[in-house]
CSV table of C-alpha atoms and ligand atoms in Angstrom, one decimal:
chain,number,residue,atom,x,y,z
I,89,MET,CA,163.5,119.9,153.6
I,90,SER,CA,161.0,122.5,154.7
I,91,ARG,CA,157.2,121.7,155.6
I,92,ILE,CA,154.4,122.8,153.9
I,93,THR,CA,151.5,124.2,155.0
I,94,TYR,CA,147.6,124.6,153.4
I,95,VAL,CA,146.3,128.0,154.3
I,96,ASN,CA,143.0,129.1,152.7
I,97,GLY,CA,143.8,127.9,149.2
I,98,GLN,CA,147.3,128.0,149.2
I,99,TYR,CA,150.5,125.9,149.6
I,100,VAL,CA,152.9,127.5,151.4
I,101,PRO,CA,156.5,127.1,153.4
I,102,HIS,CA,155.5,126.3,157.1
I,103,SER,CA,157.1,129.0,159.1
I,104,HIS,CA,155.6,131.8,156.8
I,105,ALA,CA,152.0,130.2,157.2
I,106,SER,CA,149.7,132.7,159.1
I,107,VAL,CA,145.8,133.5,159.2
I,108,HIS,CA,144.3,136.9,159.9
I,109,ILE,CA,144.1,138.0,163.6
I,110,GLU,CA,140.1,138.4,163.3
I,111,ASP,CA,139.8,134.7,161.9
I,112,ARG,CA,136.8,133.5,164.7
I,113,GLY,CA,139.1,130.4,165.4
I,114,TYR,CA,142.0,132.6,166.9
I,115,GLN,CA,139.4,134.7,168.8
I,116,PHE,CA,136.5,132.5,169.7
I,117,ALA,CA,137.9,128.8,169.1
I,118,ASP,CA,134.6,128.9,166.8
I,119,GLY,CA,136.0,125.6,164.8
I,120,VAL,CA,136.6,122.2,164.5
I,121,TYR,CA,139.3,119.8,163.6
I,122,GLU,CA,140.6,116.3,162.6
I,123,VAL,CA,143.3,114.5,163.1
I,124,PHE,CA,144.4,111.4,160.7
I,125,ALA,CA,147.2,109.2,161.0
I,126,VAL,CA,149.2,108.2,158.4
I,127,HIS,CA,150.5,104.7,158.2
I,128,ASP,CA,153.0,103.8,155.9
I,129,GLY,CA,152.1,106.3,153.7
I,130,LYS,CA,147.8,105.7,154.0
I,131,LEU,CA,145.5,107.7,155.6
I,132,ILE,CA,143.8,105.5,158.4
I,133,GLY,CA,140.3,105.6,158.8
I,134,GLU,CA,139.4,108.1,156.1
I,135,GLN,CA,135.7,107.9,155.5
I,136,GLY,CA,135.1,107.7,159.2
I,137,HIS,CA,137.2,111.2,159.6
I,138,LEU,CA,135.6,112.4,157.0
I,139,ASP,CA,132.4,111.6,158.4
I,140,ARG,CA,132.7,113.1,162.0
I,141,LEU,CA,134.4,116.0,160.6
I,142,ALA,CA,131.1,116.7,158.8
I,143,HIS,CA,129.1,115.8,161.7
I,144,SER,CA,131.4,118.6,163.7
I,145,LEU,CA,130.6,121.1,161.0
I,146,GLY,CA,126.9,120.2,160.9
I,147,ALA,CA,126.5,120.8,164.5
I,148,LEU,CA,128.0,124.2,164.6
I,149,GLN,CA,126.5,125.3,161.4
I,150,ILE,CA,129.9,125.8,159.9
I,151,ASP,CA,130.4,125.1,155.9
I,152,TRP,CA,132.8,122.8,154.3
I,153,PRO,CA,135.5,125.0,153.1
I,154,MET,CA,135.3,122.9,149.5
I,155,ALA,CA,133.2,119.9,148.7
I,156,GLN,CA,134.6,116.3,150.2
I,157,ARG,CA,136.5,115.2,147.2
I,158,PRO,CA,138.5,117.9,146.2
I,159,PHE,CA,139.1,118.4,150.2
I,160,MET,CA,140.6,114.6,150.3
I,161,VAL,CA,142.9,115.5,147.5
I,162,VAL,CA,144.2,118.7,148.6
I,163,VAL,CA,144.3,116.5,152.8
I,164,LYS,CA,146.3,114.0,150.7
I,165,GLU,CA,149.0,116.9,148.5
I,166,VAL,CA,149.8,118.7,151.8
I,167,VAL,CA,150.8,114.8,152.8
I,168,ARG,CA,152.2,114.1,149.8
I,169,ARG,CA,154.8,117.1,149.7
I,170,ASN,CA,155.5,117.0,153.5
I,171,HIS,CA,156.6,113.2,152.2
I,172,VAL,CA,155.2,111.9,155.5
I,173,LYS,CA,155.2,108.4,155.5
I,174,PHE,CA,154.5,107.5,159.1
I,175,GLY,CA,152.6,110.8,161.1
I,176,LEU,CA,149.8,112.7,161.5
I,177,VAL,CA,147.8,115.0,159.3
I,178,TYR,CA,146.1,117.9,161.0
I,179,ILE,CA,143.0,120.0,159.5
I,180,GLN,CA,141.5,122.4,160.8
I,181,VAL,CA,137.9,124.6,159.9
I,182,THR,CA,137.4,127.6,161.4
I,183,ARG,CA,134.0,129.9,160.8
I,184,GLY,CA,136.5,132.4,159.0
I,185,VAL,CA,137.4,136.1,159.0
I,186,ALA,CA,134.9,138.7,160.6
I,187,ARG,CA,134.8,141.6,162.8
I,188,ARG,CA,134.8,140.5,166.5
I,189,ASP,CA,131.2,139.8,167.6
I,190,HIS,CA,129.5,136.8,169.0
I,191,PRO,CA,126.8,136.1,166.5
I,192,PHE,CA,127.8,134.0,163.2
I,193,PRO,CA,128.8,136.4,160.3
I,194,ALA,CA,126.7,137.1,157.7
I,195,ASN,CA,127.8,135.0,155.1
I,196,PRO,CA,131.0,133.8,156.3
I,197,ILE,CA,133.6,131.9,154.1
I,198,SER,CA,135.1,129.0,156.1
I,199,ALA,CA,139.0,129.5,157.0
I,200,MET,CA,141.4,126.0,156.7
I,201,VAL,CA,144.6,125.6,157.4
I,202,ILE,CA,146.2,121.8,157.5
I,203,THR,CA,149.2,120.5,158.5
I,204,ALA,CA,151.5,117.3,158.3
I,205,ARG,CA,154.1,116.2,160.3
I,206,LYS,CA,156.5,113.1,160.7
I,207,MET,CA,156.5,110.7,163.6
I,208,ALA,CA,158.1,107.3,164.2
I,209,PRO,CA,156.8,104.6,162.6
I,210,LEU,CA,154.0,102.5,165.1
I,211,ASP,CA,156.1,100.4,167.1
I,212,LYS,CA,154.6,97.7,169.4
I,213,ALA,CA,157.6,97.3,171.5
I,214,VAL,CA,156.9,101.2,172.6
I,215,LEU,CA,153.0,100.8,172.6
I,216,ASN,CA,153.5,97.6,174.9
I,217,LYS,CA,155.2,99.5,177.5
I,218,GLY,CA,153.0,100.4,180.4
I,219,VAL,CA,151.7,104.3,181.4
I,220,LYS,CA,150.0,106.1,183.9
I,221,VAL,CA,147.1,107.9,183.7
I,222,ILE,CA,146.0,110.4,186.5
I,223,THR,CA,142.2,111.1,186.7
I,224,ILE,CA,141.0,114.0,187.2
I,225,PRO,CA,137.4,115.8,187.0
I,226,ASP,CA,136.1,116.7,183.3
I,227,ILE,CA,135.4,120.2,183.2
I,228,ARG,CA,134.5,120.3,179.7
I,229,TRP,CA,131.5,121.9,177.8
I,230,LYS,CA,128.5,119.0,177.6
I,231,ARG,CA,129.4,118.3,173.6
I,232,ARG,CA,132.5,116.6,173.5
I,233,ASP,CA,131.4,114.4,170.0
I,234,ILE,CA,132.4,117.5,168.6
I,235,LYS,CA,135.5,117.8,168.0
I,236,SER,CA,135.8,121.8,168.5
I,237,ILE,CA,139.4,123.3,168.7
I,238,ALA,CA,138.3,124.8,172.1
I,239,LEU,CA,140.6,122.2,174.0
I,240,LEU,CA,141.7,124.2,176.8
I,241,PRO,CA,140.6,122.1,179.7
I,242,ASN,CA,142.3,118.9,177.7
I,243,CYS,CA,145.5,121.1,177.7
I,244,LEU,CA,145.2,121.7,181.6
I,245,GLY,CA,144.8,117.9,181.7
I,246,LYS,CA,147.2,117.2,180.2
I,247,GLN,CA,149.6,119.2,181.5
I,248,GLN,CA,148.6,118.0,185.1
I,249,ALA,CA,149.0,115.0,183.8
I,250,ARG,CA,153.0,115.7,182.5
I,251,GLU,CA,153.6,117.3,185.8
I,252,ALA,CA,152.4,114.1,187.9
I,253,GLY,CA,155.1,112.0,185.2
I,254,ALA,CA,151.7,110.5,183.6
I,255,PHE,CA,150.8,110.1,179.8
I,256,GLU,CA,147.2,111.0,180.2
I,257,ALA,CA,144.6,112.5,182.1
I,258,TRP,CA,141.2,110.1,182.4
I,259,GLN,CA,138.8,112.6,183.1
I,260,TYR,CA,135.4,111.4,185.3
I,261,ASP,CA,132.4,113.0,185.2
I,262,GLU,CA,129.9,114.3,188.2
I,263,ASP,CA,128.4,111.1,188.6
I,264,GLY,CA,132.5,109.6,188.9
I,265,THR,CA,132.0,107.1,185.5
I,266,ILE,CA,135.4,107.9,183.6
I,267,THR,CA,134.7,109.6,180.3
I,268,GLU,CA,137.4,109.7,178.3
I,269,GLY,CA,141.3,110.8,178.4
I,270,THR,CA,142.0,114.3,177.7
I,271,SER,CA,143.0,113.8,173.6
I,272,SER,CA,142.6,109.6,173.7
I,273,ASN,CA,139.4,106.9,174.5
I,274,ALA,CA,139.7,104.9,177.7
I,275,TRP,CA,139.3,101.4,177.9
I,276,ILE,CA,139.2,98.6,180.7
I,277,VAL,CA,139.5,95.0,180.7
I,278,THR,CA,137.2,94.0,184.1
I,279,LYS,CA,138.4,90.9,186.3
I,280,ASP,CA,136.1,88.9,183.9
I,281,GLY,CA,137.6,89.4,180.8
I,282,GLU,CA,135.5,92.4,179.9
I,283,LEU,CA,136.5,94.5,177.5
I,284,VAL,CA,134.6,98.1,178.4
I,285,THR,CA,134.6,101.5,177.1
I,286,ARG,CA,132.5,104.5,177.5
I,287,GLN,CA,129.4,104.3,175.0
I,288,VAL,CA,129.1,106.9,172.2
I,289,GLY,CA,127.1,110.6,173.0
I,290,PRO,CA,127.4,113.6,173.7
I,291,THR,CA,130.3,113.0,176.7
I,292,ILE,CA,132.8,111.7,174.4
I,293,LEU,CA,134.5,112.2,171.3
I,294,ASN,CA,133.9,108.8,169.2
I,295,GLY,CA,137.4,108.1,168.4
I,296,ILE,CA,138.4,106.5,165.1
I,297,THR,CA,140.9,104.3,166.5
I,298,ARG,CA,138.1,103.5,168.9
I,299,LEU,CA,136.0,102.5,166.4
I,300,ALA,CA,138.1,100.1,164.7
I,301,VAL,CA,139.7,98.4,167.9
I,302,LEU,CA,135.8,97.9,168.4
I,303,GLU,CA,135.7,96.0,165.2
I,304,ALA,CA,138.7,94.6,165.4
I,305,ALA,CA,137.5,93.2,169.0
I,306,ARG,CA,133.9,91.9,167.7
I,307,GLU,CA,135.7,89.9,164.7
I,308,ALA,CA,138.1,88.3,167.6
I,309,GLY,CA,135.2,87.1,169.2
I,310,LEU,CA,135.9,89.1,172.3
I,311,THR,CA,133.5,90.2,175.2
I,312,ILE,CA,132.5,93.4,174.9
I,313,ALA,CA,130.3,96.2,176.7
I,314,GLU,CA,130.4,99.8,175.8
I,315,ARG,CA,128.9,101.4,178.9
I,316,PRO,CA,130.1,104.0,181.6
I,317,PHE,CA,133.1,102.5,184.0
I,318,THR,CA,133.9,104.1,187.6
I,319,ILE,CA,136.8,105.2,188.9
I,320,GLU,CA,137.0,102.2,191.4
I,321,GLU,CA,136.2,100.1,188.4
I,322,ALA,CA,138.8,101.1,186.9
I,323,LEU,CA,140.9,101.0,189.6
I,324,GLU,CA,140.1,97.2,190.0
I,325,ALA,CA,140.1,96.5,186.8
I,326,LYS,CA,142.5,93.7,185.0
I,327,GLU,CA,144.0,95.4,182.1
I,328,ALA,CA,143.6,99.3,181.2
I,329,PHE,CA,144.4,101.1,178.1
I,330,VAL,CA,143.7,104.2,175.6
I,331,THR,CA,143.6,104.7,171.8
I,332,SER,CA,143.8,107.4,169.3
I,333,SER,CA,145.3,108.1,166.0
I,334,THR,CA,149.0,109.0,167.4
I,335,SER,CA,148.7,106.9,170.3
I,336,HIS,CA,147.3,103.9,168.6
I,337,VAL,CA,146.5,101.1,171.0
I,338,LYS,CA,148.7,102.2,174.2
I,339,ALA,CA,148.7,100.4,177.5
I,340,VAL,CA,148.4,101.7,181.0
I,341,THR,CA,149.9,100.1,184.2
I,342,GLN,CA,149.1,102.3,186.4
I,343,ILE,CA,145.9,104.7,187.4
I,344,ASP,CA,146.3,107.6,190.1
I,345,ASP,CA,148.8,105.6,192.6
I,346,LYS,CA,147.4,101.9,192.0
I,347,THR,CA,149.3,99.2,189.8
I,348,VAL,CA,146.6,98.0,187.1
I,349,GLY,CA,146.4,94.5,187.6
I,350,ASN,CA,149.6,92.6,187.7
I,351,GLY,CA,151.7,96.0,186.3
I,352,HIS,CA,152.4,94.3,183.5
I,353,VAL,CA,151.0,95.1,179.9
I,354,GLY,CA,147.6,92.8,179.8
I,355,GLU,CA,147.0,90.0,177.3
I,356,ILE,CA,143.9,91.3,175.7
I,357,THR,CA,146.1,94.9,175.4
I,358,SER,CA,148.8,93.2,173.6
I,359,LYS,CA,146.2,90.7,171.6
I,360,LEU,CA,143.8,94.1,170.8
I,361,LEU,CA,147.6,96.2,169.2
I,362,ASP,CA,148.2,93.3,167.0
I,363,LEU,CA,144.5,93.0,166.0
I,364,TYR,CA,144.6,96.5,165.2
I,365,VAL,CA,147.2,96.9,163.2
I,366,THR,CA,146.1,94.1,161.6
I,367,TYR,CA,142.6,96.1,161.0
I,368,ILE,CA,144.4,99.1,159.4
I,369,GLU,CA,146.8,97.1,157.0
I,370,GLU,CA,143.9,95.2,155.7
I,371,LYS,CA,140.9,97.5,156.4
I,372,GLY,CA,142.6,101.1,156.3
I,373,GLY,CA,140.1,101.9,159.1
I,374,PRO,CA,136.6,101.0,160.7
I,375,ILE,CA,133.5,100.7,158.9
I,376,VAL,CA,131.9,104.0,158.9
I,377,THR,CA,129.5,104.3,161.1
I,378,ASP,CA,126.9,107.2,161.4
I,379,ARG,CA,126.5,107.6,165.4
I,380,TRP,CA,128.5,110.2,166.2
I,381,ASN,CA,126.8,111.8,169.1
G,283,PLP,C1,139.1,114.2,173.7
G,283,PLP,C2,139.5,112.8,172.5
G,283,PLP,N1,138.9,111.7,172.8
G,283,PLP,C3,139.2,110.9,172.0
G,283,PLP,C4,140.3,110.7,171.1
G,283,PLP,C5,141.0,110.1,170.1
G,283,PLP,O1,140.0,110.0,168.9
G,283,PLP,P1,141.0,109.3,168.1
G,283,PLP,O2,141.1,108.1,167.7
G,283,PLP,O3,139.5,109.6,166.1
G,283,PLP,O4,142.4,109.9,167.1
G,283,PLP,C6,140.7,112.1,170.4
G,283,PLP,C7,141.9,112.4,169.8
G,283,PLP,O5,142.1,113.7,169.4
G,283,PLP,C8,140.3,113.8,171.6
G,283,PLP,O6,140.8,114.6,171.4
């Protein structure tokens, strides 16, 4: 069955979907995106993604392509037309088409593309197999709270990870603290059992999965610290993992050349995966936060 993509008001066969060459997304990366996970036919963290999209669009003064209610109808329609039960839906909104010139065009018309694709259902056995991450300098811009489509540093970092046989690259800032992965948030559990992930702010993207895991961890009474942690702290950690809409809660058992803990998936990490799955199945996603930066 052929995939269907939404492009600026129309549902078209994926193979024929195209945008104008002077779309500012194409020429300036002048746009933002969201990725919703689809779990058992339902969108995870719907309100959180909507609010984060509003934050990204607002920060860049890009207009919503349509009101939020019809927007969600279209998103769900793309999922429906592609028969996605488990997978993801990708939404990209740009400042639209205009003659190439750096300042914003007068009266821009936002452009929107939505694609959906099937993925293997969340599998705890796979997620509980530890992966390796490498550490690399964070060379991104200073507004990482905006889910910008300008992802070149992220692509370079992920490629470096792949070439090193790693799943992800954890980026570190000038002060030696880990910010986040190239497409995921970074977490450690210290030797004292404290669950640590960086606090929100302009240095990271506030992951919807991050929010869900934080809430699930809070409800379970775990000790949590939202603060920066250094590379050294990560190398000394008892456990480590990453979170994202597509990786869920994925255990990290190696950072650079150092084995994390005893090299097996940690007790807290695997408990958090269970809590996360229960959480999204029962509540659909994190309670909305207005703290996006
Ligand atoms: C840089 C970055 N950080 C974190 C995340 C995790 O966000 P979420 O949990 O909303 O998927 C992503 C996801 O794409 C990302 O690109």
